[in-house]
Amino acid sequence: MKQNKTTGIIALMVAGGLLLSLFIGRWLQTEYTSAKMELSKDLFEQFMDANRRLTDSLIANKFITPILNDTSGFKINTVARREIDHNGDSIRIITSTAFGDSMPATIQLEGMDENMHNESFDIKFTTDSNYRLVQGVRLFISEMSSKAGEPGFFSGMMSPSDTVLLQAYFAANLDSNKFDVKPVWVSGRNEKSFPPPMFYYQSKLMTAPYGVEIQAYNAFILKGMVPEFISGCLLLLVITFAFIFSYRNIRNQMRLAVLKDDLISNISHELKTPVATVKVAIEAMQQMDPNTQKDKMHNYLGMAAQEISRLDLLVNKVMNSILLDNGKQIFQSEQINPVAIIEEAVLGMQVQAAQKSGVITFLPHSFTGNIIGDSLHIKGVLFNLIENSLKYSGENPSITIALFNDNSGTKISITDNGPGIPEAYLSKVFDKFFRVPDGNKHNTKGYGLGLYYAAQVMRASGGNITVNNNTNKGCTFTLTFPPHA
């Protein structure tokens, strides 16, 4: 059931990741399309501006410059159209100072009205920019040209140099606006489709089809979309890491739930055994005669006392684990003679060792000195490690305890001849509720708190606890206490 739940969570996360990827991809595609259309619009405007500049150049070169360079002057013929009580027409021409100092103040124009009367008009010149003059002539061309428009008007005046000029104007516009694209000029391509191709622009000034096709625009668009790509990738990475983090938390929570279930099962099993033993002992003593069965009652009382001690040790470990998890300070630092507490622990475990035909050997190596820590809890760590060695070593256990100093401080090593710990679990044995898998957990009593408690005690003492498998058989737990002045 839990495996199916985990599979379902993974499937939902993968589906969510795929949907997010599709959303980001669609968003980037939309941004690309929008940027492409905007670029096409901007390039079209720049092309039309180049066409206008070419038109202005043609007007200046084909019309205005020849007139201005005509030293014989020029005449403007007009017909005065009168209305009732009208004194006549006047014409005001706006031009530039391109005439130089020789520009006349007024020009006499002669015309003839509808009744063949000669009329005289005074035309006054005022100073303005060339732009006004060019605009005026352009307006005149637009009004006077045929239905073909300006192309019809300029059809007989275009030269190959004009196409070069159009290319130069368009290239200048691209450069000034920082459009890093590749224009390819094409002649003879007759586009009849509407709307026209997105990146093909054709000039209407030429008699034959002539236009520009924009290439290499994708790189320019993608370069402009770098912030969007970065934002999309960051969003995808953040969500991916969030999914991974959530999955690991869920997996750890599920693992913790399994461990707690094992803890409850193991504690229930271990509680039932001493409770049942004490109950049987009390029921048996109730049936005994104190005067005639003193020895038997004494044995039953000893059995009950041993089981009560086991219950007390179990409750203390659970309570101490809870206090440590809640950050409570349960340790009292003091100077401890390690030889004394090791000998006390060995003596307390001799009975259990004898029941399994085992032996516990203590090698103090003429050690002198003290360690700093809480004697009660360090003694509890020693009891727990010796008990584990006896528990997992099978029949005829052999346990060796060594006490020595080295550069890192004072060390206590506990070596057994058991099966050792699989390498895959060496780094996990000090985790809370963890027990090395061995099939039926009830065959070997325990609740996954002993080594966790030992690690907490050693950490509070400023030291540490490590475990390594022996070369031949068994494993060695090493308690390291820091040196002190």
Tab-separated table of C-alpha atoms in Angstrom:
chain	number	residue	atom	x	y	z
A	1	MET	CA	0.000	0.000	0.000
A	2	LYS	CA	2.768	2.438	0.936
A	3	GLN	CA	4.711	1.517	-2.193
A	4	ASN	CA	1.625	2.267	-4.291
A	5	LYS	CA	1.239	5.582	-2.488
A	6	THR	CA	4.837	6.500	-3.231
A	7	THR	CA	4.395	5.528	-6.886
A	8	GLY	CA	1.273	7.697	-7.096
A	9	ILE	CA	3.095	10.699	-5.611
A	10	ILE	CA	5.966	10.286	-8.062
A	11	ALA	CA	3.506	10.013	-10.964
A	12	LEU	CA	1.720	13.203	-9.886
A	13	MET	CA	5.011	15.076	-9.553
A	14	VAL	CA	6.197	13.905	-12.966
A	15	ALA	CA	2.859	14.883	-14.510
A	16	GLY	CA	3.045	18.276	-12.818
A	17	GLY	CA	6.584	18.777	-14.096
A	18	LEU	CA	5.563	17.867	-17.637
A	19	LEU	CA	2.586	20.219	-17.538
A	20	LEU	CA	4.795	23.011	-16.223
A	21	SER	CA	7.318	22.340	-18.992
A	22	LEU	CA	4.545	22.471	-21.590
A	23	PHE	CA	3.249	25.732	-20.111
A	24	ILE	CA	6.707	27.322	-20.157
A	25	GLY	CA	7.300	26.054	-23.695
A	26	ARG	CA	3.976	27.471	-24.854
A	27	TRP	CA	4.703	30.776	-23.137
A	28	LEU	CA	8.119	31.005	-24.802
A	29	GLN	CA	6.566	30.128	-28.176
A	30	THR	CA	4.007	32.918	-27.720
A	31	GLU	CA	6.735	35.370	-26.752
A	32	TYR	CA	8.744	34.323	-29.810
A	33	THR	CA	5.759	34.802	-32.152
A	34	SER	CA	5.037	38.202	-30.633
A	35	ALA	CA	8.679	39.250	-30.939
A	36	LYS	CA	8.737	38.006	-34.552
A	37	MET	CA	5.687	40.045	-35.503
A	38	GLU	CA	7.051	43.116	-33.740
A	39	LEU	CA	10.381	42.753	-35.534
A	40	SER	CA	8.602	42.417	-38.897
A	41	LYS	CA	6.625	45.561	-38.173
A	42	ASP	CA	9.756	47.490	-37.151
A	43	LEU	CA	11.695	46.333	-40.216
A	44	PHE	CA	8.799	47.298	-42.481
A	45	GLU	CA	8.806	50.793	-40.973
A	46	GLN	CA	12.543	51.082	-41.519
A	47	PHE	CA	12.133	49.897	-45.133
A	48	MET	CA	9.365	52.427	-45.776
A	49	ASP	CA	11.537	55.130	-44.257
A	50	ALA	CA	14.320	54.131	-46.659
A	51	ASN	CA	11.815	54.396	-49.513
A	52	ARG	CA	10.788	57.871	-48.373
A	53	ARG	CA	14.391	58.931	-48.171
A	54	LEU	CA	14.972	57.567	-51.674
A	55	THR	CA	11.892	59.479	-52.888
A	56	ASP	CA	13.225	62.671	-51.327
A	57	SER	CA	16.585	62.039	-52.967
A	58	LEU	CA	14.936	61.515	-56.372
A	59	ILE	CA	12.851	64.684	-55.945
A	60	ALA	CA	15.934	66.662	-54.987
A	61	ASN	CA	18.120	65.230	-57.749
A	62	LYS	CA	15.537	65.084	-60.571
A	63	PHE	CA	13.519	68.256	-59.900
A	64	ILE	CA	14.710	70.684	-57.287
A	65	THR	CA	18.441	70.663	-58.018
A	66	PRO	CA	18.004	71.215	-61.809
A	67	ILE	CA	15.646	74.141	-61.135
A	68	LEU	CA	17.952	75.703	-58.584
A	69	ASN	CA	20.915	75.275	-60.913
A	70	ASP	CA	19.092	76.918	-63.863
A	71	THR	CA	20.753	80.363	-64.092
A	72	SER	CA	18.157	81.635	-66.547
A	73	GLY	CA	15.532	81.475	-63.871
A	74	PHE	CA	12.112	79.904	-64.196
A	75	LYS	CA	8.512	80.840	-64.728
A	76	ILE	CA	5.362	79.605	-63.131
A	77	ASN	CA	2.342	79.846	-65.387
A	78	THR	CA	-1.017	79.917	-63.746
A	79	VAL	CA	-4.545	80.833	-64.518
A	80	ALA	CA	-6.249	83.247	-62.200
A	81	ARG	CA	-9.729	82.166	-61.336
A	82	ARG	CA	-11.863	85.002	-60.166
A	83	GLU	CA	-15.050	85.022	-58.308
A	84	ILE	CA	-17.514	87.901	-57.832
A	85	ASP	CA	-15.918	90.947	-56.270
A	86	HIS	CA	-12.601	89.169	-56.013
A	87	ASN	CA	-9.482	91.265	-56.520
A	88	GLY	CA	-7.353	88.435	-57.801
A	89	ASP	CA	-5.256	85.491	-56.650
A	90	SER	CA	-1.931	85.530	-54.955
A	91	ILE	CA	0.577	82.701	-54.798
A	92	ARG	CA	2.994	82.156	-51.912
A	93	ILE	CA	5.897	79.795	-52.566
A	94	ILE	CA	7.952	78.518	-49.623
A	95	THR	CA	11.487	77.534	-50.485
A	96	SER	CA	14.893	77.446	-48.839
A	97	THR	CA	18.020	79.494	-48.939
A	98	ALA	CA	19.443	77.124	-51.517
A	99	PHE	CA	19.349	80.057	-53.986
A	100	GLY	CA	22.114	81.659	-51.974
A	101	ASP	CA	22.670	85.402	-52.090
A	102	SER	CA	21.396	85.569	-55.682
A	103	MET	CA	17.859	84.600	-54.750
A	104	PRO	CA	15.502	87.431	-55.825
A	105	ALA	CA	13.165	88.963	-53.320
A	106	THR	CA	10.248	88.724	-55.736
A	107	ILE	CA	9.543	87.044	-59.044
A	108	GLN	CA	7.164	88.487	-61.607
A	109	LEU	CA	4.831	85.889	-62.998
A	110	GLU	CA	2.628	86.389	-65.993
A	111	GLY	CA	-0.585	84.575	-66.611
A	112	MET	CA	-3.879	84.885	-68.303
A	113	ASP	CA	-7.321	84.687	-66.755
A	114	GLU	CA	-10.396	83.041	-68.255
A	115	ASN	CA	-11.276	86.234	-70.155
A	116	MET	CA	-7.803	86.397	-71.707
A	117	HIS	CA	-6.819	89.292	-69.498
A	118	ASN	CA	-3.199	89.469	-68.633
A	119	GLU	CA	-2.601	89.154	-64.942
A	120	SER	CA	0.456	89.896	-62.871
A	121	PHE	CA	1.327	88.084	-59.641
A	122	ASP	CA	3.996	88.842	-57.077
A	123	ILE	CA	5.578	85.690	-55.629
A	124	LYS	CA	7.558	86.262	-52.428
A	125	PHE	CA	10.130	83.807	-51.137
A	126	THR	CA	10.549	83.216	-47.395
A	127	THR	CA	13.337	81.208	-45.747
A	128	ASP	CA	12.475	77.682	-44.512
A	129	SER	CA	14.035	74.195	-44.510
A	130	ASN	CA	14.509	71.948	-47.521
A	131	TYR	CA	12.035	69.607	-45.897
A	132	ARG	CA	9.146	71.948	-46.701
A	133	LEU	CA	10.165	72.226	-50.326
A	134	VAL	CA	10.612	68.496	-50.696
A	135	GLN	CA	7.267	67.846	-49.034
A	136	GLY	CA	5.599	70.280	-51.341
A	137	VAL	CA	7.038	68.701	-54.439
A	138	ARG	CA	6.178	65.237	-53.149
A	139	LEU	CA	2.593	66.340	-52.663
A	140	PHE	CA	2.592	67.744	-56.188
A	141	ILE	CA	3.949	64.449	-57.546
A	142	SER	CA	1.375	62.433	-55.679
A	143	GLU	CA	-1.441	64.584	-57.050
A	144	MET	CA	-0.126	64.734	-60.585
A	145	SER	CA	1.045	61.151	-60.997
A	146	SER	CA	-0.933	58.462	-62.702
A	147	LYS	CA	-2.843	55.682	-60.994
A	148	ALA	CA	0.424	53.831	-60.609
A	149	GLY	CA	1.486	56.535	-58.175
A	150	GLU	CA	5.077	57.457	-57.600
A	151	PRO	CA	6.464	54.426	-59.442
A	152	GLY	CA	4.706	55.646	-62.555
A	153	PHE	CA	6.046	59.117	-62.046
A	154	PHE	CA	9.653	57.938	-61.521
A	155	SER	CA	9.545	55.039	-63.947
A	156	GLY	CA	11.657	56.779	-66.563
A	157	MET	CA	14.046	58.361	-64.114
A	158	MET	CA	15.400	55.404	-62.074
A	159	SER	CA	19.014	54.303	-62.462
A	160	PRO	CA	21.017	51.402	-60.970
A	161	SER	CA	22.603	53.810	-58.514
A	162	ASP	CA	19.164	54.440	-57.002
A	163	THR	CA	18.849	50.814	-55.909
A	164	VAL	CA	22.284	51.086	-54.275
A	165	LEU	CA	21.033	54.214	-52.521
A	166	LEU	CA	17.958	52.362	-51.265
A	167	GLN	CA	20.185	49.610	-49.903
A	168	ALA	CA	22.401	52.174	-48.186
A	169	TYR	CA	19.445	53.937	-46.576
A	170	PHE	CA	17.975	50.663	-45.309
A	171	ALA	CA	21.347	49.441	-44.024
A	172	ALA	CA	21.832	52.743	-42.189
A	173	ASN	CA	18.410	52.378	-40.580
A	174	LEU	CA	19.196	48.817	-39.484
A	175	ASP	CA	22.503	49.907	-38.017
A	176	SER	CA	21.105	52.935	-36.163
A	177	ASN	CA	18.332	50.812	-34.632
A	178	LYS	CA	20.707	47.914	-33.845
A	179	PHE	CA	18.808	45.332	-35.891
A	180	ASP	CA	21.376	42.553	-36.238
A	181	VAL	CA	19.763	40.809	-39.222
A	182	LYS	CA	20.905	39.912	-42.732
A	183	PRO	CA	19.163	41.767	-45.628
A	184	VAL	CA	19.266	39.981	-48.989
A	185	TRP	CA	18.160	42.116	-51.943
A	186	VAL	CA	16.084	40.337	-54.564
A	187	SER	CA	15.041	41.553	-58.016
A	188	GLY	CA	12.397	40.127	-60.310
A	189	ARG	CA	10.374	38.498	-57.525
A	190	ASN	CA	6.748	39.250	-58.151
A	191	GLU	CA	4.753	38.861	-54.951
A	192	LYS	CA	1.013	38.670	-55.505
A	193	SER	CA	0.041	37.139	-52.173
A	194	PHE	CA	-1.745	39.140	-49.513
A	195	PRO	CA	-0.674	39.664	-46.906
A	196	PRO	CA	2.863	39.640	-48.240
A	197	PRO	CA	5.517	37.393	-46.704
A	198	MET	CA	6.435	38.498	-43.200
A	199	PHE	CA	10.082	39.259	-43.877
A	200	TYR	CA	9.973	40.315	-47.531
A	201	TYR	CA	9.522	44.016	-48.368
A	202	GLN	CA	9.195	45.253	-51.947
A	203	SER	CA	9.749	48.809	-53.124
A	204	LYS	CA	7.039	50.352	-55.311
A	205	LEU	CA	9.398	52.968	-56.729
A	206	MET	CA	10.946	50.568	-59.198
A	207	THR	CA	9.419	49.599	-62.525
A	208	ALA	CA	10.555	46.008	-62.026
A	209	PRO	CA	9.981	44.103	-58.746
A	210	TYR	CA	12.803	44.888	-56.338
A	211	GLY	CA	12.810	44.211	-52.616
A	212	VAL	CA	14.654	42.888	-49.622
A	213	GLU	CA	14.314	39.551	-47.839
A	214	ILE	CA	15.425	39.454	-44.196
A	215	GLN	CA	17.423	36.427	-43.152
A	216	ALA	CA	19.107	35.356	-39.887
A	217	TYR	CA	16.360	37.025	-37.875
A	218	ASN	CA	15.847	33.998	-35.597
A	219	ALA	CA	19.181	34.531	-33.859
A	220	PHE	CA	18.325	38.202	-33.320
A	221	ILE	CA	14.910	37.336	-31.852
A	222	LEU	CA	16.286	34.594	-29.612
A	223	LYS	CA	19.022	36.906	-28.385
A	224	GLY	CA	16.370	39.425	-27.383
A	225	MET	CA	14.472	36.677	-25.562
A	226	VAL	CA	17.360	35.722	-23.270
A	227	PRO	CA	15.614	37.165	-20.165
A	228	GLU	CA	12.492	35.125	-20.932
A	229	PHE	CA	14.568	31.963	-21.407
A	230	ILE	CA	16.406	32.588	-18.126
A	231	SER	CA	13.130	33.237	-16.289
A	232	GLY	CA	11.582	30.077	-17.714
A	233	CYS	CA	14.599	27.939	-16.827
A	234	LEU	CA	14.776	29.393	-13.310
A	235	LEU	CA	11.083	28.717	-12.786
A	236	LEU	CA	11.487	25.153	-14.033
A	237	LEU	CA	14.548	24.584	-11.842
A	238	VAL	CA	12.865	26.012	-8.741
A	239	ILE	CA	9.763	23.873	-9.248
A	240	THR	CA	11.917	20.810	-9.965
A	241	PHE	CA	13.949	21.322	-6.796
A	242	ALA	CA	10.704	21.910	-4.903
A	243	PHE	CA	9.347	18.608	-6.231
A	244	ILE	CA	12.556	16.789	-5.305
A	245	PHE	CA	12.604	18.373	-1.852
A	246	SER	CA	8.934	17.518	-1.300
A	247	TYR	CA	9.439	13.962	-2.488
A	248	ARG	CA	12.394	13.474	-0.154
A	249	ASN	CA	10.400	14.867	2.745
A	250	ILE	CA	7.474	12.604	1.933
A	251	ARG	CA	9.801	9.642	1.596
A	252	ASN	CA	11.456	10.457	4.924
A	253	GLN	CA	8.068	10.884	6.559
A	254	MET	CA	6.935	7.535	5.212
A	255	ARG	CA	10.188	5.958	6.335
A	256	LEU	CA	9.752	7.536	9.765
A	257	ALA	CA	6.195	6.215	9.895
A	258	VAL	CA	7.482	2.712	9.125
A	259	LEU	CA	10.154	3.049	11.799
A	260	LYS	CA	7.617	4.286	14.332
A	261	ASP	CA	5.380	1.342	13.488
A	262	ASP	CA	8.334	-0.963	14.070
A	263	LEU	CA	9.104	0.860	17.321
A	264	ILE	CA	5.558	0.442	18.591
A	265	SER	CA	5.574	-3.204	17.549
A	266	ASN	CA	8.932	-3.886	19.190
A	267	ILE	CA	8.128	-1.972	22.363
A	268	SER	CA	4.784	-3.762	22.630
A	269	HIS	CA	6.567	-7.078	22.192
A	270	GLU	CA	9.239	-6.220	24.764
A	271	LEU	CA	6.681	-4.882	27.225
A	272	LYS	CA	4.560	-7.987	26.987
A	273	THR	CA	7.453	-10.317	27.823
A	274	PRO	CA	8.519	-8.764	31.171
A	275	VAL	CA	4.949	-7.999	32.155
A	276	ALA	CA	3.961	-11.595	31.470
A	277	THR	CA	7.025	-12.861	33.375
A	278	VAL	CA	6.304	-10.671	36.396
A	279	LYS	CA	2.637	-11.683	36.304
A	280	VAL	CA	3.511	-15.386	36.242
A	281	ALA	CA	6.052	-14.923	39.040
A	282	ILE	CA	3.565	-13.098	41.250
A	283	GLU	CA	0.833	-15.663	40.582
A	284	ALA	CA	3.270	-18.464	41.417
A	285	MET	CA	4.382	-16.791	44.657
A	286	GLN	CA	0.768	-16.343	45.661
A	287	GLN	CA	0.429	-20.117	45.613
A	288	MET	CA	3.619	-20.741	47.609
A	289	ASP	CA	4.095	-21.214	51.321
A	290	PRO	CA	6.611	-18.603	52.536
A	291	ASN	CA	7.796	-20.910	55.296
A	292	THR	CA	8.619	-23.938	53.170
A	293	GLN	CA	9.424	-22.406	49.756
A	294	LYS	CA	11.647	-19.471	50.601
A	295	ASP	CA	14.346	-20.309	48.045
A	296	LYS	CA	11.856	-20.682	45.204
A	297	MET	CA	10.122	-17.420	46.140
A	298	HIS	CA	13.514	-15.717	46.256
A	299	ASN	CA	14.238	-16.897	42.697
A	300	TYR	CA	10.871	-15.676	41.463
A	301	LEU	CA	11.416	-12.302	43.116
A	302	GLY	CA	14.823	-12.024	41.455
A	303	MET	CA	13.258	-12.865	38.116
A	304	ALA	CA	10.568	-10.223	38.615
A	305	ALA	CA	13.146	-7.642	39.711
A	306	GLN	CA	15.239	-8.292	36.580
A	307	GLU	CA	12.200	-7.851	34.341
A	308	ILE	CA	11.217	-4.641	36.161
A	309	SER	CA	14.767	-3.358	35.575
A	310	ARG	CA	14.364	-4.063	31.896
A	311	LEU	CA	11.110	-2.123	31.868
A	312	ASP	CA	12.767	0.767	33.663
A	313	LEU	CA	15.644	0.840	31.154
A	314	LEU	CA	13.185	0.836	28.252
A	315	VAL	CA	11.135	3.701	29.702
A	316	ASN	CA	14.286	5.718	30.451
A	317	LYS	CA	15.597	5.350	26.912
A	318	VAL	CA	12.278	6.413	25.412
A	319	MET	CA	11.947	9.370	27.791
A	320	ASN	CA	15.562	10.459	27.277
A	321	SER	CA	15.112	10.267	23.505
A	322	ILE	CA	12.030	12.507	23.736
A	323	LEU	CA	13.850	15.001	25.957
A	324	LEU	CA	16.837	15.116	23.603
A	325	ASP	CA	14.585	15.695	20.588
A	326	ASN	CA	12.916	18.584	22.400
A	327	GLY	CA	16.268	20.207	23.143
A	328	LYS	CA	16.117	19.542	26.890
A	329	GLN	CA	19.385	19.456	28.791
A	330	ILE	CA	19.614	16.158	30.628
A	331	PHE	CA	23.401	15.927	30.971
A	332	GLN	CA	25.553	16.969	33.876
A	333	SER	CA	29.231	17.477	33.031
A	334	GLU	CA	31.733	16.118	35.548
A	335	GLN	CA	35.088	14.434	35.697
A	336	ILE	CA	34.731	10.671	35.378
A	337	ASN	CA	37.144	7.854	35.921
A	338	PRO	CA	36.514	5.753	32.789
A	339	VAL	CA	38.105	2.641	34.311
A	340	ALA	CA	35.574	2.632	37.146
A	341	ILE	CA	32.447	2.976	34.964
A	342	ILE	CA	33.702	0.380	32.464
A	343	GLU	CA	34.342	-2.123	35.253
A	344	GLU	CA	30.867	-1.420	36.642
A	345	ALA	CA	29.287	-2.004	33.237
A	346	VAL	CA	31.243	-5.227	32.689
A	347	LEU	CA	30.206	-6.499	36.106
A	348	GLY	CA	26.562	-5.669	35.464
A	349	MET	CA	26.549	-7.578	32.169
A	350	GLN	CA	28.436	-10.681	33.325
A	351	VAL	CA	25.245	-12.552	34.166
A	352	GLN	CA	23.808	-12.047	30.677
A	353	ALA	CA	27.153	-13.041	29.150
A	354	ALA	CA	27.245	-16.204	31.236
A	355	GLN	CA	23.734	-17.167	30.103
A	356	LYS	CA	25.078	-17.262	26.527
A	357	SER	CA	28.406	-18.847	27.501
A	358	GLY	CA	30.135	-15.628	26.578
A	359	VAL	CA	33.052	-13.680	27.970
A	360	ILE	CA	33.675	-9.956	28.415
A	361	THR	CA	37.302	-8.801	28.599
A	362	PHE	CA	38.411	-5.347	29.725
A	363	LEU	CA	41.880	-4.077	28.708
A	364	PRO	CA	42.636	-0.776	30.500
A	365	HIS	CA	46.263	-0.687	29.206
A	366	SER	CA	47.430	0.977	32.453
A	367	PHE	CA	45.251	3.947	31.675
A	368	THR	CA	45.299	6.924	34.011
A	369	GLY	CA	43.273	10.095	33.787
A	370	ASN	CA	39.678	11.233	33.591
A	371	ILE	CA	37.101	12.139	30.984
A	372	ILE	CA	34.404	14.830	31.047
A	373	GLY	CA	30.758	13.830	30.755
A	374	ASP	CA	27.664	12.591	32.562
A	375	SER	CA	28.579	9.357	34.326
A	376	LEU	CA	25.002	8.042	34.411
A	377	HIS	CA	24.424	8.442	30.683
A	378	ILE	CA	27.911	7.309	29.633
A	379	LYS	CA	27.407	4.212	31.754
A	380	GLY	CA	24.071	3.722	29.985
A	381	VAL	CA	25.872	3.923	26.617
A	382	LEU	CA	28.346	1.234	27.728
A	383	PHE	CA	25.534	-1.017	28.942
A	384	ASN	CA	23.699	-0.551	25.658
A	385	LEU	CA	26.750	-1.349	23.485
A	386	ILE	CA	27.666	-4.447	25.525
A	387	GLU	CA	24.051	-5.619	25.452
A	388	ASN	CA	23.918	-5.180	21.651
A	389	SER	CA	27.118	-7.185	21.238
A	390	LEU	CA	25.710	-9.983	23.367
A	391	LYS	CA	22.374	-9.823	21.562
A	392	TYR	CA	23.719	-10.054	18.009
A	393	SER	CA	26.774	-12.291	18.545
A	394	GLY	CA	24.808	-15.504	18.929
A	395	GLU	CA	26.208	-18.270	21.097
A	396	ASN	CA	29.608	-17.978	22.800
A	397	PRO	CA	29.980	-14.216	22.337
A	398	SER	CA	33.399	-12.706	22.922
A	399	ILE	CA	33.534	-9.003	23.757
A	400	THR	CA	36.735	-7.018	24.272
A	401	ILE	CA	36.717	-3.518	25.750
A	402	ALA	CA	39.879	-1.415	25.389
A	403	LEU	CA	40.682	1.967	26.942
A	404	PHE	CA	43.523	4.083	25.532
A	405	ASN	CA	44.666	7.574	24.571
A	406	ASP	CA	45.761	8.925	21.211
A	407	ASN	CA	46.153	12.343	19.608
A	408	SER	CA	42.385	12.837	19.317
A	409	GLY	CA	41.676	12.144	23.008
A	410	THR	CA	40.523	9.245	25.169
A	411	LYS	CA	38.956	6.286	23.397
A	412	ILE	CA	36.871	3.318	24.505
A	413	SER	CA	36.510	0.548	21.931
A	414	ILE	CA	34.038	-2.341	22.188
A	415	THR	CA	34.789	-5.219	19.817
A	416	ASP	CA	32.622	-8.320	19.348
A	417	ASN	CA	32.695	-11.468	17.260
A	418	GLY	CA	29.201	-11.128	15.835
A	419	PRO	CA	28.138	-11.057	12.188
A	420	GLY	CA	29.002	-7.381	11.768
A	421	ILE	CA	26.868	-4.745	10.094
A	422	PRO	CA	26.233	-4.671	6.326
A	423	GLU	CA	28.184	-1.835	4.721
A	424	ALA	CA	24.972	-0.315	3.335
A	425	TYR	CA	23.721	0.308	6.891
A	426	LEU	CA	26.894	1.457	8.643
A	427	SER	CA	26.018	5.133	8.175
A	428	LYS	CA	22.421	4.633	9.367
A	429	VAL	CA	22.762	2.660	12.596
A	430	PHE	CA	22.798	5.870	14.669
A	431	ASP	CA	19.548	7.129	13.134
A	432	LYS	CA	16.478	7.261	15.305
A	433	PHE	CA	14.335	4.083	15.218
A	434	PHE	CA	16.678	2.423	12.719
A	435	ARG	CA	17.312	-1.290	12.991
A	436	VAL	CA	19.308	-3.426	10.599
A	437	PRO	CA	16.794	-5.529	8.640
A	438	ASP	CA	16.925	-9.167	9.704
A	439	GLY	CA	13.619	-10.656	8.653
A	440	ASN	CA	11.548	-11.177	11.794
A	441	LYS	CA	12.526	-8.304	14.060
A	442	HIS	CA	11.063	-9.998	17.119
A	443	ASN	CA	13.745	-12.678	16.983
A	444	THR	CA	16.182	-10.024	18.198
A	445	LYS	CA	14.757	-7.596	20.730
A	446	GLY	CA	15.245	-3.876	20.261
A	447	TYR	CA	13.493	-0.677	19.316
A	448	GLY	CA	15.997	1.392	17.359
A	449	LEU	CA	16.743	3.918	20.111
A	450	GLY	CA	19.868	2.557	21.794
A	451	LEU	CA	22.486	3.687	19.258
A	452	TYR	CA	20.605	6.929	18.599
A	453	TYR	CA	20.700	7.625	22.332
A	454	ALA	CA	24.429	6.722	22.452
A	455	ALA	CA	25.179	9.174	19.624
A	456	GLN	CA	23.247	11.924	21.434
A	457	VAL	CA	25.137	11.298	24.689
A	458	MET	CA	28.528	11.376	22.979
A	459	ARG	CA	27.629	14.555	21.093
A	460	ALA	CA	26.602	16.237	24.360
A	461	SER	CA	29.929	15.135	25.873
A	462	GLY	CA	31.844	16.844	23.065
A	463	GLY	CA	32.915	13.537	21.558
A	464	ASN	CA	31.588	11.099	18.997
A	465	ILE	CA	30.813	7.447	18.367
A	466	THR	CA	31.819	5.470	15.275
A	467	VAL	CA	31.451	1.889	14.075
A	468	ASN	CA	33.562	-0.219	11.725
A	469	ASN	CA	33.425	-3.844	10.660
A	470	ASN	CA	36.364	-5.986	11.677
A	471	THR	CA	38.523	-7.678	9.072
A	472	ASN	CA	37.628	-11.185	10.195
A	473	LYS	CA	34.355	-11.087	12.054
A	474	GLY	CA	32.217	-8.755	14.092
A	475	CYS	CA	32.418	-4.995	14.461
A	476	THR	CA	33.973	-2.364	16.708
A	477	PHE	CA	32.213	0.624	18.274
A	478	THR	CA	34.563	3.408	19.352
A	479	LEU	CA	33.721	6.180	21.827
A	480	THR	CA	36.013	9.193	21.549
A	481	PHE	CA	36.210	11.789	24.331
A	482	PRO	CA	38.082	15.044	23.660
A	483	PRO	CA	41.215	15.765	25.702
A	484	HIS	CA	40.828	18.206	28.558
A	485	ALA	CA	43.229	20.334	30.552
